[in-house]
PDB file of C-alpha atoms in Angstrom:
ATOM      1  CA  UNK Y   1     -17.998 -21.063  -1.209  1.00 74.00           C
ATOM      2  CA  UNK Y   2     -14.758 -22.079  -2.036  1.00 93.00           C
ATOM      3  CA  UNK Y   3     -12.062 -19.464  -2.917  1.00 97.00           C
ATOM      4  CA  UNK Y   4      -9.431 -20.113  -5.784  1.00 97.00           C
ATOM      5  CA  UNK Y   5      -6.353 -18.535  -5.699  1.00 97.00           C
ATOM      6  CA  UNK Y   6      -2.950 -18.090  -8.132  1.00 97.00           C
ATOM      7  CA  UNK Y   7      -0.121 -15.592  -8.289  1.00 95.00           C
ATOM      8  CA  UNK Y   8       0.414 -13.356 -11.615  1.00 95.00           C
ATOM      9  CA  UNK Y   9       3.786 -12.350 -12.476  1.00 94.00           C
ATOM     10  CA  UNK Y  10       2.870  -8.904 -14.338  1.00 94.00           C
ATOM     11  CA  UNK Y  11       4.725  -5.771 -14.915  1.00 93.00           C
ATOM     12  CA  UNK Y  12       3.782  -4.085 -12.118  1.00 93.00           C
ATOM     13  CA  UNK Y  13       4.804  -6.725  -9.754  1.00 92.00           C
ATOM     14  CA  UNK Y  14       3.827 -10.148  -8.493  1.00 93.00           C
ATOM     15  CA  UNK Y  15       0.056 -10.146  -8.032  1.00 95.00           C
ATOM     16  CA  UNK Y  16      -2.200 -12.678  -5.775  1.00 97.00           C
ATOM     17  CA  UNK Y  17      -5.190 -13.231  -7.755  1.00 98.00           C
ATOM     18  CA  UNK Y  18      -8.861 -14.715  -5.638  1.00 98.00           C
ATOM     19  CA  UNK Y  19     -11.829 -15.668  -7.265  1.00 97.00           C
ATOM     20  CA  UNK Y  20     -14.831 -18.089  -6.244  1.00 96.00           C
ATOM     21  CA  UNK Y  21     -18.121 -19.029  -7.974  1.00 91.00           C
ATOM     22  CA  UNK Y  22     -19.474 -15.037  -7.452  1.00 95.00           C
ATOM     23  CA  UNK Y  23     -16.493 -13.240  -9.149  1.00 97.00           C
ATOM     24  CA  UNK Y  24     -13.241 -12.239  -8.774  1.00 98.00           C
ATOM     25  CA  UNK Y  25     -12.856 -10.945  -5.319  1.00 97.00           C
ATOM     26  CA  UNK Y  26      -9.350  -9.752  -4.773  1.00 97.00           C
ATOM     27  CA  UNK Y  27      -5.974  -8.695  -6.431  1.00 97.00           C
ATOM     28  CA  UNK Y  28      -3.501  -8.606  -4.169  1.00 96.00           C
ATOM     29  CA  UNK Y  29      -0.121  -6.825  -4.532  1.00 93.00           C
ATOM     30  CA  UNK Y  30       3.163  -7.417  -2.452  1.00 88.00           C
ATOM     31  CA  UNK Y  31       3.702  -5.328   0.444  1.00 82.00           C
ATOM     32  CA  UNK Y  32       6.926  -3.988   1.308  1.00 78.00           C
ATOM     33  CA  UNK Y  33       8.610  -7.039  -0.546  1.00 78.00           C
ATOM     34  CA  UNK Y  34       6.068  -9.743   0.838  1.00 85.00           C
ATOM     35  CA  UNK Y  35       3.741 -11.744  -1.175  1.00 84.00           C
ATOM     36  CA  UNK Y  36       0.292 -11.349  -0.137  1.00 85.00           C
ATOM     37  CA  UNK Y  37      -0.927 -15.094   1.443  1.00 88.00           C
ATOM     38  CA  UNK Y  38      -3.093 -16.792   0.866  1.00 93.00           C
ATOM     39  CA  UNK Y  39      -6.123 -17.841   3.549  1.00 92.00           C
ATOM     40  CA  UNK Y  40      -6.037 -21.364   4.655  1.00 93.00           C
ATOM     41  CA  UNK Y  41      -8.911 -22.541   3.182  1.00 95.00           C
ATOM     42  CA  UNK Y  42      -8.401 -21.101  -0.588  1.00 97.00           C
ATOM     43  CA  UNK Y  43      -6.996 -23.491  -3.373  1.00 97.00           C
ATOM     44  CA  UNK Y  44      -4.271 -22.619  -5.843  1.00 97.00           C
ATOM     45  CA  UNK Y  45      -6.183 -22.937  -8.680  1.00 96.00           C
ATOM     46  CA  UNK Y  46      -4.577 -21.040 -11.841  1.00 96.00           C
ATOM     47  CA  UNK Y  47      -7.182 -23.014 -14.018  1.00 95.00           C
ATOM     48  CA  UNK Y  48      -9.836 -21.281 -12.421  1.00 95.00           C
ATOM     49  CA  UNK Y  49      -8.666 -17.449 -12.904  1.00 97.00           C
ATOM     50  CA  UNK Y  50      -7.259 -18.194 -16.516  1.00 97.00           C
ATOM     51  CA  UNK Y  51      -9.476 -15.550 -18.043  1.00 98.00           C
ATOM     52  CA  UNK Y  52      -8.598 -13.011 -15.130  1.00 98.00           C
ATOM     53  CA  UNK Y  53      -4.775 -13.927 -16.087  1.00 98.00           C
ATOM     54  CA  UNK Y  54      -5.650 -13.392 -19.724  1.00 98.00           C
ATOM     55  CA  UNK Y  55      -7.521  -9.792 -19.479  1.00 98.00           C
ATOM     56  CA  UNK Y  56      -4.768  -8.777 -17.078  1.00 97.00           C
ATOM     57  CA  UNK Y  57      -1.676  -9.391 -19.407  1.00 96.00           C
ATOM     58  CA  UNK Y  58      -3.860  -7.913 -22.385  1.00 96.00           C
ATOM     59  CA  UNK Y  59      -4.437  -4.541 -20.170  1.00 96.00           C
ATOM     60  CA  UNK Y  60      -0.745  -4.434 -19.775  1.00 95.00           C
ATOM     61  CA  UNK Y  61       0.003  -4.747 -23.504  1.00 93.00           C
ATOM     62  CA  UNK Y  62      -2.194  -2.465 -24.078  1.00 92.00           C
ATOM     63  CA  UNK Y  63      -4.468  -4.581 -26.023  1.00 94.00           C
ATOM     64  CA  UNK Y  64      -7.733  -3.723 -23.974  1.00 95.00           C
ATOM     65  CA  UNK Y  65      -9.268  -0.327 -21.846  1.00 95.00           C
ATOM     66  CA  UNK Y  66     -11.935  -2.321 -20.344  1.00 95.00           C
ATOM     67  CA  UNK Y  67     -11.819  -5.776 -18.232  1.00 97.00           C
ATOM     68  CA  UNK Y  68     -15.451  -7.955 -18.666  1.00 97.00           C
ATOM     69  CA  UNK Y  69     -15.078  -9.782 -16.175  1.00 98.00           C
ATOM     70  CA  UNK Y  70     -17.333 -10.559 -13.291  1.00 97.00           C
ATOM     71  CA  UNK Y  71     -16.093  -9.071 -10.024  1.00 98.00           C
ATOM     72  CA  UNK Y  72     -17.537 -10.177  -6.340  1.00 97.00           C
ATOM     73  CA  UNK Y  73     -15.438  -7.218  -3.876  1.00 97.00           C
ATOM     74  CA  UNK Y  74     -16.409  -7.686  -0.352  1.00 96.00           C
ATOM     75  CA  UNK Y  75     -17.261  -3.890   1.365  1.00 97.00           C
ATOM     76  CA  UNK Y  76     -20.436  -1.746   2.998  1.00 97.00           C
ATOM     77  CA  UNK Y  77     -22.657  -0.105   0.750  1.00 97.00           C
ATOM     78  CA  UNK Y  78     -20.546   2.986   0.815  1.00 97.00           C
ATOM     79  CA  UNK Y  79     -17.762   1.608  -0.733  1.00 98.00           C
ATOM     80  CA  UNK Y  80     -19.358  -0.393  -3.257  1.00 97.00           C
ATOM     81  CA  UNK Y  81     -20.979   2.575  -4.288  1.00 97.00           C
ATOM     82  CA  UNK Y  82     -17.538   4.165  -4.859  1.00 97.00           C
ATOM     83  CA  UNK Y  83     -16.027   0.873  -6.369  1.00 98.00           C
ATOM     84  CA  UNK Y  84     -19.152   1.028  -8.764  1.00 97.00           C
ATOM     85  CA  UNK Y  85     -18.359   4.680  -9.515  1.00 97.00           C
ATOM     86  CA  UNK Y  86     -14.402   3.968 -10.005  1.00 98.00           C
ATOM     87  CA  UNK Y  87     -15.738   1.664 -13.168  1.00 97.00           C
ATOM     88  CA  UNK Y  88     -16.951   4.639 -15.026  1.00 97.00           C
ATOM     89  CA  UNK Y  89     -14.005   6.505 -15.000  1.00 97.00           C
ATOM     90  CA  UNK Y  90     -12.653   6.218 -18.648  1.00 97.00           C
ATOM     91  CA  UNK Y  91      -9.511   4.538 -19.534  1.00 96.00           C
ATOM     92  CA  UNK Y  92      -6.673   7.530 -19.468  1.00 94.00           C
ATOM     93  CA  UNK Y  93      -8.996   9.816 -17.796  1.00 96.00           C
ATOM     94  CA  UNK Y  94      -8.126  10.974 -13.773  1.00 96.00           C
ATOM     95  CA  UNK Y  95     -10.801  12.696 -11.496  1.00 96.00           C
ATOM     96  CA  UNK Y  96      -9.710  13.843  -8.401  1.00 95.00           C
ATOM     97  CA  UNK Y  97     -11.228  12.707  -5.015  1.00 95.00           C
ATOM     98  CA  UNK Y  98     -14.086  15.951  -4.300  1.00 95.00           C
ATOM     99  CA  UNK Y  99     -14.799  14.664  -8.199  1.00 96.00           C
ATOM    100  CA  UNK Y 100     -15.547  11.319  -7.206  1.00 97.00           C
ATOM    101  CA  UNK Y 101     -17.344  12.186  -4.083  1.00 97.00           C
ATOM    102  CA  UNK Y 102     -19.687  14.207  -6.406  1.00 97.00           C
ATOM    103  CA  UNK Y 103     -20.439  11.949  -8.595  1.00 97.00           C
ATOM    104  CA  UNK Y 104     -21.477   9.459  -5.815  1.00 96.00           C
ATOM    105  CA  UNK Y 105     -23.747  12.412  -4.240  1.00 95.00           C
ATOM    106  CA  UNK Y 106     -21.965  13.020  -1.247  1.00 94.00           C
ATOM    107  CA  UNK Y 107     -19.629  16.189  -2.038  1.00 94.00           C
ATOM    108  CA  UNK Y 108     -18.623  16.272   1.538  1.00 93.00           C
ATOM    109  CA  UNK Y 109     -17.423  12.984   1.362  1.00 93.00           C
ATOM    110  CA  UNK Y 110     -14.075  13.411   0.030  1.00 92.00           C
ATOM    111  CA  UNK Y 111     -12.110  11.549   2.711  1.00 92.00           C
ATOM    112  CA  UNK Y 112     -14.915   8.917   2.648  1.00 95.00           C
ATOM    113  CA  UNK Y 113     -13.992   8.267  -0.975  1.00 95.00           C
ATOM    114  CA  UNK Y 114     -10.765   8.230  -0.359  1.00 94.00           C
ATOM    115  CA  UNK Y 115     -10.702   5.470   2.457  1.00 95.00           C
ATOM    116  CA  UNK Y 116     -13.054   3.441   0.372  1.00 96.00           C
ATOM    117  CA  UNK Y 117     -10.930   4.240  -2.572  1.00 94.00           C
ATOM    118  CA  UNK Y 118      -7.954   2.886  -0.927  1.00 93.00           C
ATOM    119  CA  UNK Y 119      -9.767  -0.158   0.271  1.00 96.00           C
ATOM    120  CA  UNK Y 120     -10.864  -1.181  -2.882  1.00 97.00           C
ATOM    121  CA  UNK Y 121      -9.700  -5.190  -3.132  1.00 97.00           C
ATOM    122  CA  UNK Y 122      -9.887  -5.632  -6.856  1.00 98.00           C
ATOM    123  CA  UNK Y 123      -7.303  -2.762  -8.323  1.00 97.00           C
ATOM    124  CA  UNK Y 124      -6.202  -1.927 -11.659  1.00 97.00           C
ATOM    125  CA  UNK Y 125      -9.699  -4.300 -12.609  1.00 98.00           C
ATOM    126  CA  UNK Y 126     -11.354  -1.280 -10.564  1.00 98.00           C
ATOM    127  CA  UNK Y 127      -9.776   1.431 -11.457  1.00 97.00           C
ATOM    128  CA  UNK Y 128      -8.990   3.488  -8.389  1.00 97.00           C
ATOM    129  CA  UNK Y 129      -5.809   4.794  -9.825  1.00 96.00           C
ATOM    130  CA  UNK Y 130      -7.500   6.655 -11.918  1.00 96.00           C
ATOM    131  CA  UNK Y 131      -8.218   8.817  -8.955  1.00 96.00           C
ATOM    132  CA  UNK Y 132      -5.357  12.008  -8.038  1.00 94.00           C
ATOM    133  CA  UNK Y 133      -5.482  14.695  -5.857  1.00 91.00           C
ATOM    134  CA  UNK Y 134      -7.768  17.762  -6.190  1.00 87.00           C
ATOM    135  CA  UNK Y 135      -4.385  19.871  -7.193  1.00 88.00           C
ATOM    136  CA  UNK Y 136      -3.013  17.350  -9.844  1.00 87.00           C
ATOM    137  CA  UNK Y 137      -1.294  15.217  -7.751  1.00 88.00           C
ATOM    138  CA  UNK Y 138      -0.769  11.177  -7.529  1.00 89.00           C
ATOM    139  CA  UNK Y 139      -1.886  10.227  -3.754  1.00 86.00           C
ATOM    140  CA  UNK Y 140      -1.503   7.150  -2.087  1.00 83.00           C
ATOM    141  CA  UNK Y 141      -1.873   3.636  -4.165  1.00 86.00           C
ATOM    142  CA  UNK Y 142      -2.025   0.117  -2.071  1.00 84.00           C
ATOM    143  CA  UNK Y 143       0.358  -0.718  -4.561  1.00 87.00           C
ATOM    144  CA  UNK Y 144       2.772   2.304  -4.094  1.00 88.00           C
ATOM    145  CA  UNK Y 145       2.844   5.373  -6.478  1.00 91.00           C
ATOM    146  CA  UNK Y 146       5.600   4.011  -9.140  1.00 92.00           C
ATOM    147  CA  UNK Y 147       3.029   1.320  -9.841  1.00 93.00           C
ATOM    148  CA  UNK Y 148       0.234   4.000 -10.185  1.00 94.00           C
ATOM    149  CA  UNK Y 149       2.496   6.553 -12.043  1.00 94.00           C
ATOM    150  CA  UNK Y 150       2.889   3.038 -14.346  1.00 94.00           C
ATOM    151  CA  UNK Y 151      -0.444   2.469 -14.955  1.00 95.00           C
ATOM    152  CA  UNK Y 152      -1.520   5.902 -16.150  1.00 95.00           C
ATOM    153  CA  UNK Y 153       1.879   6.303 -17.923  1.00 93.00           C
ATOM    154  CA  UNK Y 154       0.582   3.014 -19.930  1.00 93.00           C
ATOM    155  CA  UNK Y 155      -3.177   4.608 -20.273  1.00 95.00           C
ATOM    156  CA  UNK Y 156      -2.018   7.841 -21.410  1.00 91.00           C
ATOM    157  CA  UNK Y 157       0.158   5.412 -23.968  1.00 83.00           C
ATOM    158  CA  UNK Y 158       2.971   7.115 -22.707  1.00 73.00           C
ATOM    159  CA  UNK Y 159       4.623   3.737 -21.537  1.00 72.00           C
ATOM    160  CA  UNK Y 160       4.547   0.014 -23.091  1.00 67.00           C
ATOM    161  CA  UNK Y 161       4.419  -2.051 -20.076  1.00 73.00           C
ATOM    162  CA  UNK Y 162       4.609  -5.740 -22.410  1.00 57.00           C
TER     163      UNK Y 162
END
C-alpha cells in the first residue's frame, strides 16, 4: 500500500504527517532539531493528508476537542489496546499511568502502559499526553515536555496556541 507523506508547520513544531489508503499512520515530530524522514518508498503527497492538516490546525486554534479522522497505527495488541484507551480520555482531562493501566484491565501494568504509551505513532490525534504521573507530574513526551506542557496548557484553555 502506498504511504503518503507531508510536513505540517504547527505550533508545536514541524510535524511529518503519513497516511495510506487504511488511515493515518504516523505523526512524526523533530528530534533533537532533526526532521523526521521520510521512508524511501512514501510520496510527498500534501493533497492526500489535507483533512489531517485541516483537523490539526483547528485543534490548535482551539476550534475542535475531538479529531474524526480514520487512524491505521502499526503496534501488538497490547498497545493498541492502550492507544484505543488513550482516545477516551476527555479533552482537558489527565489520568495518570496505574489509571490507564486500570482501565485497560491490567493494574500491574503500569510500565507496560507507559512503553506503549510512549510508542504511540499518531500523537496529539491519540492523545497520550493526556497521560501524567501517578503524583501529578508531566513524564516523558516523544515530543519533549514543553510541547506536552503546550498541549494541556491549550486544553485547559489556559494557552491560545493560533
Amino acid at each position: 500500500m502506498s504511504v503518503a507523506w507531508t510536513h505540517f508547520d504547527s505550533p508545536v513544531g514541524r510535524l511529518m504527517l503519513a497516511s495510506d489508503g487504511a488511515g493515518l499512520r504516523q505523526i512524526n515530530f523533530a528530534q533533537n532539531g532533526q526532521l523526521a524522514s521520510p521512508e524511501l518508498d512514501w510520496t510527498e503527497d500534501p493533497t492526500s493528508l489535507r483533512e489531517v492538516v485541516r483537523q490539526l490546525h483547528a485543534y490548535f486554534a482551539g476550534k475542535i476537542e475531538q479529531f474524526d479522522l480514520t487512524l491505521a497505527p502499526e503496534g501488538t495488541e497490547f498497545q493498541r489496546r492502550v492507544w484505543d484507551e488513550l482516545q477516551t480520555i476527555p479533552y482537558g482531562v489527565t489520568i495518570s499511568y496505574g489509571d490507564l493501566a486500570r482501565r485497560i484491565g491490567n493494574p500491574n501494568a503500569s510500565r507496560a502502559v507507559g512503553l506503549a504509551n510512549g510508542s504511540n505513532p499518531i500523537p496529539i490525534v491519540i492523545p497520550c499526553h493526556r497521560v501524567i504521573g501517578s503524583n501529578g507530574k508531566l513524564t516523558g513526551y516523544g515530543g519533549g515536555l514543553p510541547i506536552k506542557e503546550k498541549l494541556l496548557a491549550l486544553e485547559r484553555r489556559q494557552q491560545k496556541l493560533l
